């Protein structure tokens, strides 16, 4: 399998100001055979208490379809041992339930977290990973923590995001490539070449 398509998801900026910029910085095209497509969190999915008729909701259906089309996922989350922000938890709930048809089942998923602090005291597997494990996802870990994210991620004049810290760039790209390697290792599907039609 030559080309790998990964879907990047994060909480809205008000819950995680660095998740989407990190994913956008990593989505810059390269000749690596890995393509990361970043999707903004649909606003309806970031509302709490919206989990009643998940399977029948058109936005949930489209999100699940995106996840099923991808070879793997990258989830960005603020660093925490505790329950993730309600918006991200709702997003993962919508992807995870009902479990018997979850697009996460058997899918390689990487978790990257961001923090303003220099170091980390977070366990390598936390609540986000537990939610992914319960959905049957193959978690590619331990998680990569981007410390001092407010300094490491820089907006450019053309609206893109760059990673100014070489250590952060190397760790993050290594995590992406580990995820892609797991996709290739377990691939029985055709290569993920070319553009795919995203429902959102």
PDB file of C-alpha atoms in Angstrom:
ATOM      1  CA  UNK A   1       0.000   0.000   0.000  1.00  0.00           C
ATOM      2  CA  UNK A   2       1.735   3.114  -1.238  1.00  0.00           C
ATOM      3  CA  UNK A   3      -0.527   6.014  -0.266  1.00  0.00           C
ATOM      4  CA  UNK A   4      -2.190   6.441   3.134  1.00  0.00           C
ATOM      5  CA  UNK A   5      -5.073   8.824   3.816  1.00  0.00           C
ATOM      6  CA  UNK A   6      -5.479  10.003   7.422  1.00  0.00           C
ATOM      7  CA  UNK A   7      -8.371  12.072   8.769  1.00  0.00           C
ATOM      8  CA  UNK A   8      -7.468  14.686  11.402  1.00  0.00           C
ATOM      9  CA  UNK A   9     -10.099  15.745  13.948  1.00  0.00           C
ATOM     10  CA  UNK A  10      -9.968  18.102  16.932  1.00  0.00           C
ATOM     11  CA  UNK A  11     -12.212  20.001  19.303  1.00  0.00           C
ATOM     12  CA  UNK A  12     -13.304  23.550  18.382  1.00  0.00           C
ATOM     13  CA  UNK A  13     -10.827  26.377  19.070  1.00  0.00           C
ATOM     14  CA  UNK A  14     -12.664  27.536  22.197  1.00  0.00           C
ATOM     15  CA  UNK A  15     -11.980  24.128  23.802  1.00  0.00           C
ATOM     16  CA  UNK A  16      -8.560  23.484  22.259  1.00  0.00           C
ATOM     17  CA  UNK A  17      -6.813  26.472  20.653  1.00  0.00           C
ATOM     18  CA  UNK A  18      -3.888  24.364  19.390  1.00  0.00           C
ATOM     19  CA  UNK A  19      -5.430  21.129  18.093  1.00  0.00           C
ATOM     20  CA  UNK A  20      -6.585  22.341  14.686  1.00  0.00           C
ATOM     21  CA  UNK A  21      -3.403  24.423  14.050  1.00  0.00           C
ATOM     22  CA  UNK A  22      -1.251  21.385  14.872  1.00  0.00           C
ATOM     23  CA  UNK A  23      -3.167  19.194  12.439  1.00  0.00           C
ATOM     24  CA  UNK A  24      -3.065  21.876   9.734  1.00  0.00           C
ATOM     25  CA  UNK A  25       0.699  22.226  10.175  1.00  0.00           C
ATOM     26  CA  UNK A  26       1.081  18.471   9.709  1.00  0.00           C
ATOM     27  CA  UNK A  27      -1.210  18.400   6.670  1.00  0.00           C
ATOM     28  CA  UNK A  28       1.246  20.281   4.436  1.00  0.00           C
ATOM     29  CA  UNK A  29       1.699  18.094   1.336  1.00  0.00           C
ATOM     30  CA  UNK A  30       4.890  16.139   1.069  1.00  0.00           C
ATOM     31  CA  UNK A  31       6.366  13.276  -0.908  1.00  0.00           C
ATOM     32  CA  UNK A  32       5.960  10.823   1.955  1.00  0.00           C
ATOM     33  CA  UNK A  33       2.936   8.880   0.714  1.00  0.00           C
ATOM     34  CA  UNK A  34       0.893  10.098   3.702  1.00  0.00           C
ATOM     35  CA  UNK A  35      -1.932  12.591   3.251  1.00  0.00           C
ATOM     36  CA  UNK A  36      -3.571  14.164   6.302  1.00  0.00           C
ATOM     37  CA  UNK A  37      -6.969  15.748   5.634  1.00  0.00           C
ATOM     38  CA  UNK A  38      -8.125  18.029   8.464  1.00  0.00           C
ATOM     39  CA  UNK A  39     -11.842  18.469   9.110  1.00  0.00           C
ATOM     40  CA  UNK A  40     -13.234  21.202  11.324  1.00  0.00           C
ATOM     41  CA  UNK A  41     -15.508  19.923  14.054  1.00  0.00           C
ATOM     42  CA  UNK A  42     -19.089  20.328  12.812  1.00  0.00           C
ATOM     43  CA  UNK A  43     -20.813  22.773  15.153  1.00  0.00           C
ATOM     44  CA  UNK A  44     -23.751  20.448  15.761  1.00  0.00           C
ATOM     45  CA  UNK A  45     -21.328  17.840  17.087  1.00  0.00           C
ATOM     46  CA  UNK A  46     -19.757  20.229  19.564  1.00  0.00           C
ATOM     47  CA  UNK A  47     -23.015  20.797  21.429  1.00  0.00           C
ATOM     48  CA  UNK A  48     -23.486  18.818  24.599  1.00  0.00           C
ATOM     49  CA  UNK A  49     -26.579  16.703  24.942  1.00  0.00           C
ATOM     50  CA  UNK A  50     -26.821  16.023  21.215  1.00  0.00           C
ATOM     51  CA  UNK A  51     -26.375  12.271  21.447  1.00  0.00           C
ATOM     52  CA  UNK A  52     -29.972  11.064  21.286  1.00  0.00           C
ATOM     53  CA  UNK A  53     -30.505  10.084  17.656  1.00  0.00           C
ATOM     54  CA  UNK A  54     -26.877   9.762  16.621  1.00  0.00           C
ATOM     55  CA  UNK A  55     -27.160   7.184  13.885  1.00  0.00           C
ATOM     56  CA  UNK A  56     -29.955   9.018  12.079  1.00  0.00           C
ATOM     57  CA  UNK A  57     -28.436  12.512  12.236  1.00  0.00           C
ATOM     58  CA  UNK A  58     -27.148  13.542   8.764  1.00  0.00           C
ATOM     59  CA  UNK A  59     -24.026  15.260  10.121  1.00  0.00           C
ATOM     60  CA  UNK A  60     -23.157  12.222  12.233  1.00  0.00           C
ATOM     61  CA  UNK A  61     -23.721  10.004   9.208  1.00  0.00           C
ATOM     62  CA  UNK A  62     -21.394  12.197   7.100  1.00  0.00           C
ATOM     63  CA  UNK A  63     -18.711  12.236   9.806  1.00  0.00           C
ATOM     64  CA  UNK A  64     -18.857   8.460  10.134  1.00  0.00           C
ATOM     65  CA  UNK A  65     -18.615   8.164   6.347  1.00  0.00           C
ATOM     66  CA  UNK A  66     -15.494  10.371   6.338  1.00  0.00           C
ATOM     67  CA  UNK A  67     -13.936   8.187   9.031  1.00  0.00           C
ATOM     68  CA  UNK A  68     -14.781   5.025   7.113  1.00  0.00           C
ATOM     69  CA  UNK A  69     -13.195   6.409   3.909  1.00  0.00           C
ATOM     70  CA  UNK A  70      -9.948   7.253   5.721  1.00  0.00           C
ATOM     71  CA  UNK A  71      -7.252   4.642   6.267  1.00  0.00           C
ATOM     72  CA  UNK A  72      -6.631   5.967   9.780  1.00  0.00           C
ATOM     73  CA  UNK A  73      -7.338   8.928  12.042  1.00  0.00           C
ATOM     74  CA  UNK A  74      -5.355  11.484  14.018  1.00  0.00           C
ATOM     75  CA  UNK A  75      -7.175  12.948  17.027  1.00  0.00           C
ATOM     76  CA  UNK A  76      -5.834  16.157  18.577  1.00  0.00           C
ATOM     77  CA  UNK A  77      -6.815  16.891  22.169  1.00  0.00           C
ATOM     78  CA  UNK A  78      -5.758  19.249  24.947  1.00  0.00           C
ATOM     79  CA  UNK A  79      -3.436  17.428  27.329  1.00  0.00           C
ATOM     80  CA  UNK A  80      -5.319  15.973  30.276  1.00  0.00           C
ATOM     81  CA  UNK A  81      -5.713  12.745  32.234  1.00  0.00           C
ATOM     82  CA  UNK A  82      -9.366  13.599  32.789  1.00  0.00           C
ATOM     83  CA  UNK A  83     -12.441  13.570  30.587  1.00  0.00           C
ATOM     84  CA  UNK A  84     -11.770  15.524  27.379  1.00  0.00           C
ATOM     85  CA  UNK A  85     -13.758  18.677  26.564  1.00  0.00           C
ATOM     86  CA  UNK A  86     -17.449  17.996  26.032  1.00  0.00           C
ATOM     87  CA  UNK A  87     -17.168  18.895  22.347  1.00  0.00           C
ATOM     88  CA  UNK A  88     -14.427  16.315  21.715  1.00  0.00           C
ATOM     89  CA  UNK A  89     -16.178  13.701  23.823  1.00  0.00           C
ATOM     90  CA  UNK A  90     -19.381  14.248  21.827  1.00  0.00           C
ATOM     91  CA  UNK A  91     -17.423  13.971  18.581  1.00  0.00           C
ATOM     92  CA  UNK A  92     -15.894  10.655  19.689  1.00  0.00           C
ATOM     93  CA  UNK A  93     -19.265   9.413  20.955  1.00  0.00           C
ATOM     94  CA  UNK A  94     -20.807  10.063  17.551  1.00  0.00           C
ATOM     95  CA  UNK A  95     -17.998   8.128  15.889  1.00  0.00           C
ATOM     96  CA  UNK A  96     -18.101   5.296  18.420  1.00  0.00           C
ATOM     97  CA  UNK A  97     -21.807   4.572  18.727  1.00  0.00           C
ATOM     98  CA  UNK A  98     -23.394   2.269  17.784  1.00  0.00           C
ATOM     99  CA  UNK A  99     -20.324   0.154  18.387  1.00  0.00           C
ATOM    100  CA  UNK A 100     -21.322  -2.644  15.997  1.00  0.00           C
ATOM    101  CA  UNK A 101     -21.095  -0.217  13.052  1.00  0.00           C
ATOM    102  CA  UNK A 102     -18.419   2.175  14.315  1.00  0.00           C
ATOM    103  CA  UNK A 103     -15.974   3.235  11.572  1.00  0.00           C
ATOM    104  CA  UNK A 104     -13.271   3.262  14.257  1.00  0.00           C
ATOM    105  CA  UNK A 105     -13.354  -0.519  14.694  1.00  0.00           C
ATOM    106  CA  UNK A 106      -9.985  -1.903  13.653  1.00  0.00           C
ATOM    107  CA  UNK A 107      -8.879   1.504  12.354  1.00  0.00           C
ATOM    108  CA  UNK A 108      -5.418   2.823  13.346  1.00  0.00           C
ATOM    109  CA  UNK A 109      -5.852   6.035  15.359  1.00  0.00           C
ATOM    110  CA  UNK A 110      -3.104   8.310  16.702  1.00  0.00           C
ATOM    111  CA  UNK A 111      -3.653  10.756  19.566  1.00  0.00           C
ATOM    112  CA  UNK A 112      -1.691  14.001  19.807  1.00  0.00           C
ATOM    113  CA  UNK A 113      -2.126  16.418  22.667  1.00  0.00           C
ATOM    114  CA  UNK A 114      -1.134  20.031  23.140  1.00  0.00           C
ATOM    115  CA  UNK A 115      -0.201  22.039  26.197  1.00  0.00           C
ATOM    116  CA  UNK A 116       1.248  25.454  27.035  1.00  0.00           C
ATOM    117  CA  UNK A 117       3.548  23.792  29.579  1.00  0.00           C
ATOM    118  CA  UNK A 118       7.092  22.681  28.786  1.00  0.00           C
ATOM    119  CA  UNK A 119       6.769  19.151  30.129  1.00  0.00           C
ATOM    120  CA  UNK A 120       4.063  16.621  30.723  1.00  0.00           C
ATOM    121  CA  UNK A 121       2.773  14.701  33.696  1.00  0.00           C
ATOM    122  CA  UNK A 122       0.018  13.041  31.702  1.00  0.00           C
ATOM    123  CA  UNK A 123      -0.202   9.269  31.467  1.00  0.00           C
ATOM    124  CA  UNK A 124       0.663   7.962  27.990  1.00  0.00           C
ATOM    125  CA  UNK A 125      -2.867   6.521  27.644  1.00  0.00           C
ATOM    126  CA  UNK A 126      -5.750   8.603  29.000  1.00  0.00           C
ATOM    127  CA  UNK A 127      -9.508   9.052  28.619  1.00  0.00           C
ATOM    128  CA  UNK A 128      -9.431   9.743  24.866  1.00  0.00           C
ATOM    129  CA  UNK A 129      -7.523   6.509  24.287  1.00  0.00           C
ATOM    130  CA  UNK A 130      -9.923   4.608  26.530  1.00  0.00           C
ATOM    131  CA  UNK A 131     -12.845   5.842  24.411  1.00  0.00           C
ATOM    132  CA  UNK A 132     -11.019   4.751  21.259  1.00  0.00           C
ATOM    133  CA  UNK A 133     -10.149   1.336  22.722  1.00  0.00           C
ATOM    134  CA  UNK A 134     -13.809   0.800  23.654  1.00  0.00           C
ATOM    135  CA  UNK A 135     -14.790   1.558  20.035  1.00  0.00           C
ATOM    136  CA  UNK A 136     -12.394  -1.151  18.830  1.00  0.00           C
ATOM    137  CA  UNK A 137      -9.840   1.251  17.330  1.00  0.00           C
ATOM    138  CA  UNK A 138      -6.158   0.315  17.084  1.00  0.00           C
ATOM    139  CA  UNK A 139      -4.538   3.073  19.125  1.00  0.00           C
ATOM    140  CA  UNK A 140      -1.056   3.964  17.895  1.00  0.00           C
ATOM    141  CA  UNK A 141       0.662   5.161  21.003  1.00  0.00           C
ATOM    142  CA  UNK A 142       1.811   6.348  23.305  1.00  0.00           C
ATOM    143  CA  UNK A 143       0.378   9.752  22.564  1.00  0.00           C
ATOM    144  CA  UNK A 144       2.626  12.534  21.293  1.00  0.00           C
ATOM    145  CA  UNK A 145       2.553  15.617  23.531  1.00  0.00           C
ATOM    146  CA  UNK A 146       3.342  18.993  21.981  1.00  0.00           C
ATOM    147  CA  UNK A 147       4.662  21.144  24.815  1.00  0.00           C
ATOM    148  CA  UNK A 148       4.724  24.943  24.673  1.00  0.00           C
ATOM    149  CA  UNK A 149       2.292  24.744  21.776  1.00  0.00           C
ATOM    150  CA  UNK A 150       1.748  28.508  21.886  1.00  0.00           C
ATOM    151  CA  UNK A 151       5.408  28.898  20.839  1.00  0.00           C
ATOM    152  CA  UNK A 152       5.842  25.792  18.686  1.00  0.00           C
ATOM    153  CA  UNK A 153       2.947  26.559  16.316  1.00  0.00           C
ATOM    154  CA  UNK A 154       3.251  29.693  14.221  1.00  0.00           C
ATOM    155  CA  UNK A 155       0.799  31.175  11.749  1.00  0.00           C
ATOM    156  CA  UNK A 156       2.287  32.272   8.431  1.00  0.00           C
ATOM    157  CA  UNK A 157       1.325  35.286   6.336  1.00  0.00           C
ATOM    158  CA  UNK A 158      -0.524  33.126   3.822  1.00  0.00           C
ATOM    159  CA  UNK A 159      -2.768  31.642   6.521  1.00  0.00           C
ATOM    160  CA  UNK A 160      -0.951  28.345   6.944  1.00  0.00           C
ATOM    161  CA  UNK A 161       0.597  27.034  10.162  1.00  0.00           C
ATOM    162  CA  UNK A 162       4.206  25.990  10.640  1.00  0.00           C
ATOM    163  CA  UNK A 163       5.975  24.151  13.456  1.00  0.00           C
ATOM    164  CA  UNK A 164       8.883  26.272  14.654  1.00  0.00           C
ATOM    165  CA  UNK A 165      10.277  23.708  17.110  1.00  0.00           C
ATOM    166  CA  UNK A 166      12.271  20.991  15.261  1.00  0.00           C
ATOM    167  CA  UNK A 167      11.779  18.530  18.121  1.00  0.00           C
ATOM    168  CA  UNK A 168       8.009  18.920  17.977  1.00  0.00           C
ATOM    169  CA  UNK A 169       8.066  18.536  14.195  1.00  0.00           C
ATOM    170  CA  UNK A 170      10.114  15.329  14.347  1.00  0.00           C
ATOM    171  CA  UNK A 171       8.018  13.733  17.120  1.00  0.00           C
ATOM    172  CA  UNK A 172       4.743  14.649  15.426  1.00  0.00           C
ATOM    173  CA  UNK A 173       5.808  13.446  11.980  1.00  0.00           C
ATOM    174  CA  UNK A 174       7.192  10.251  13.491  1.00  0.00           C
ATOM    175  CA  UNK A 175       3.793   9.590  15.081  1.00  0.00           C
ATOM    176  CA  UNK A 176       2.060  10.160  11.728  1.00  0.00           C
ATOM    177  CA  UNK A 177       4.411   7.742  10.018  1.00  0.00           C
ATOM    178  CA  UNK A 178       3.966   5.115  12.749  1.00  0.00           C
ATOM    179  CA  UNK A 179       0.228   5.365  12.127  1.00  0.00           C
ATOM    180  CA  UNK A 180       0.727   5.059   8.372  1.00  0.00           C
ATOM    181  CA  UNK A 181       3.026   2.067   8.933  1.00  0.00           C
ATOM    182  CA  UNK A 182       0.280   0.345  10.938  1.00  0.00           C
ATOM    183  CA  UNK A 183      -2.204   1.065   8.124  1.00  0.00           C
ATOM    184  CA  UNK A 184       0.175  -0.501   5.613  1.00  0.00           C
ATOM    185  CA  UNK A 185       0.923  -3.455   7.880  1.00  0.00           C
ATOM    186  CA  UNK A 186      -2.738  -4.354   8.189  1.00  0.00           C
ATOM    187  CA  UNK A 187      -3.796  -3.351   4.682  1.00  0.00           C
ATOM    188  CA  UNK A 188      -5.850  -5.740   2.681  1.00  0.00           C
ATOM    189  CA  UNK A 189      -7.567  -2.847   0.909  1.00  0.00           C
ATOM    190  CA  UNK A 190      -6.507  -1.097  -2.311  1.00  0.00           C
ATOM    191  CA  UNK A 191      -4.073   1.833  -2.031  1.00  0.00           C
ATOM    192  CA  UNK A 192      -5.467   5.162  -0.880  1.00  0.00           C
ATOM    193  CA  UNK A 193      -4.333   7.035  -3.980  1.00  0.00           C
ATOM    194  CA  UNK A 194      -6.021  10.087  -5.466  1.00  0.00           C
ATOM    195  CA  UNK A 195      -8.651  12.345  -4.008  1.00  0.00           C
ATOM    196  CA  UNK A 196     -11.611  10.919  -2.149  1.00  0.00           C
ATOM    197  CA  UNK A 197     -15.029  12.549  -1.967  1.00  0.00           C
ATOM    198  CA  UNK A 198     -15.547  13.914   1.556  1.00  0.00           C
ATOM    199  CA  UNK A 199     -19.203  14.299   2.564  1.00  0.00           C
ATOM    200  CA  UNK A 200     -18.427  17.358   4.774  1.00  0.00           C
TER     201      UNK A 200
END
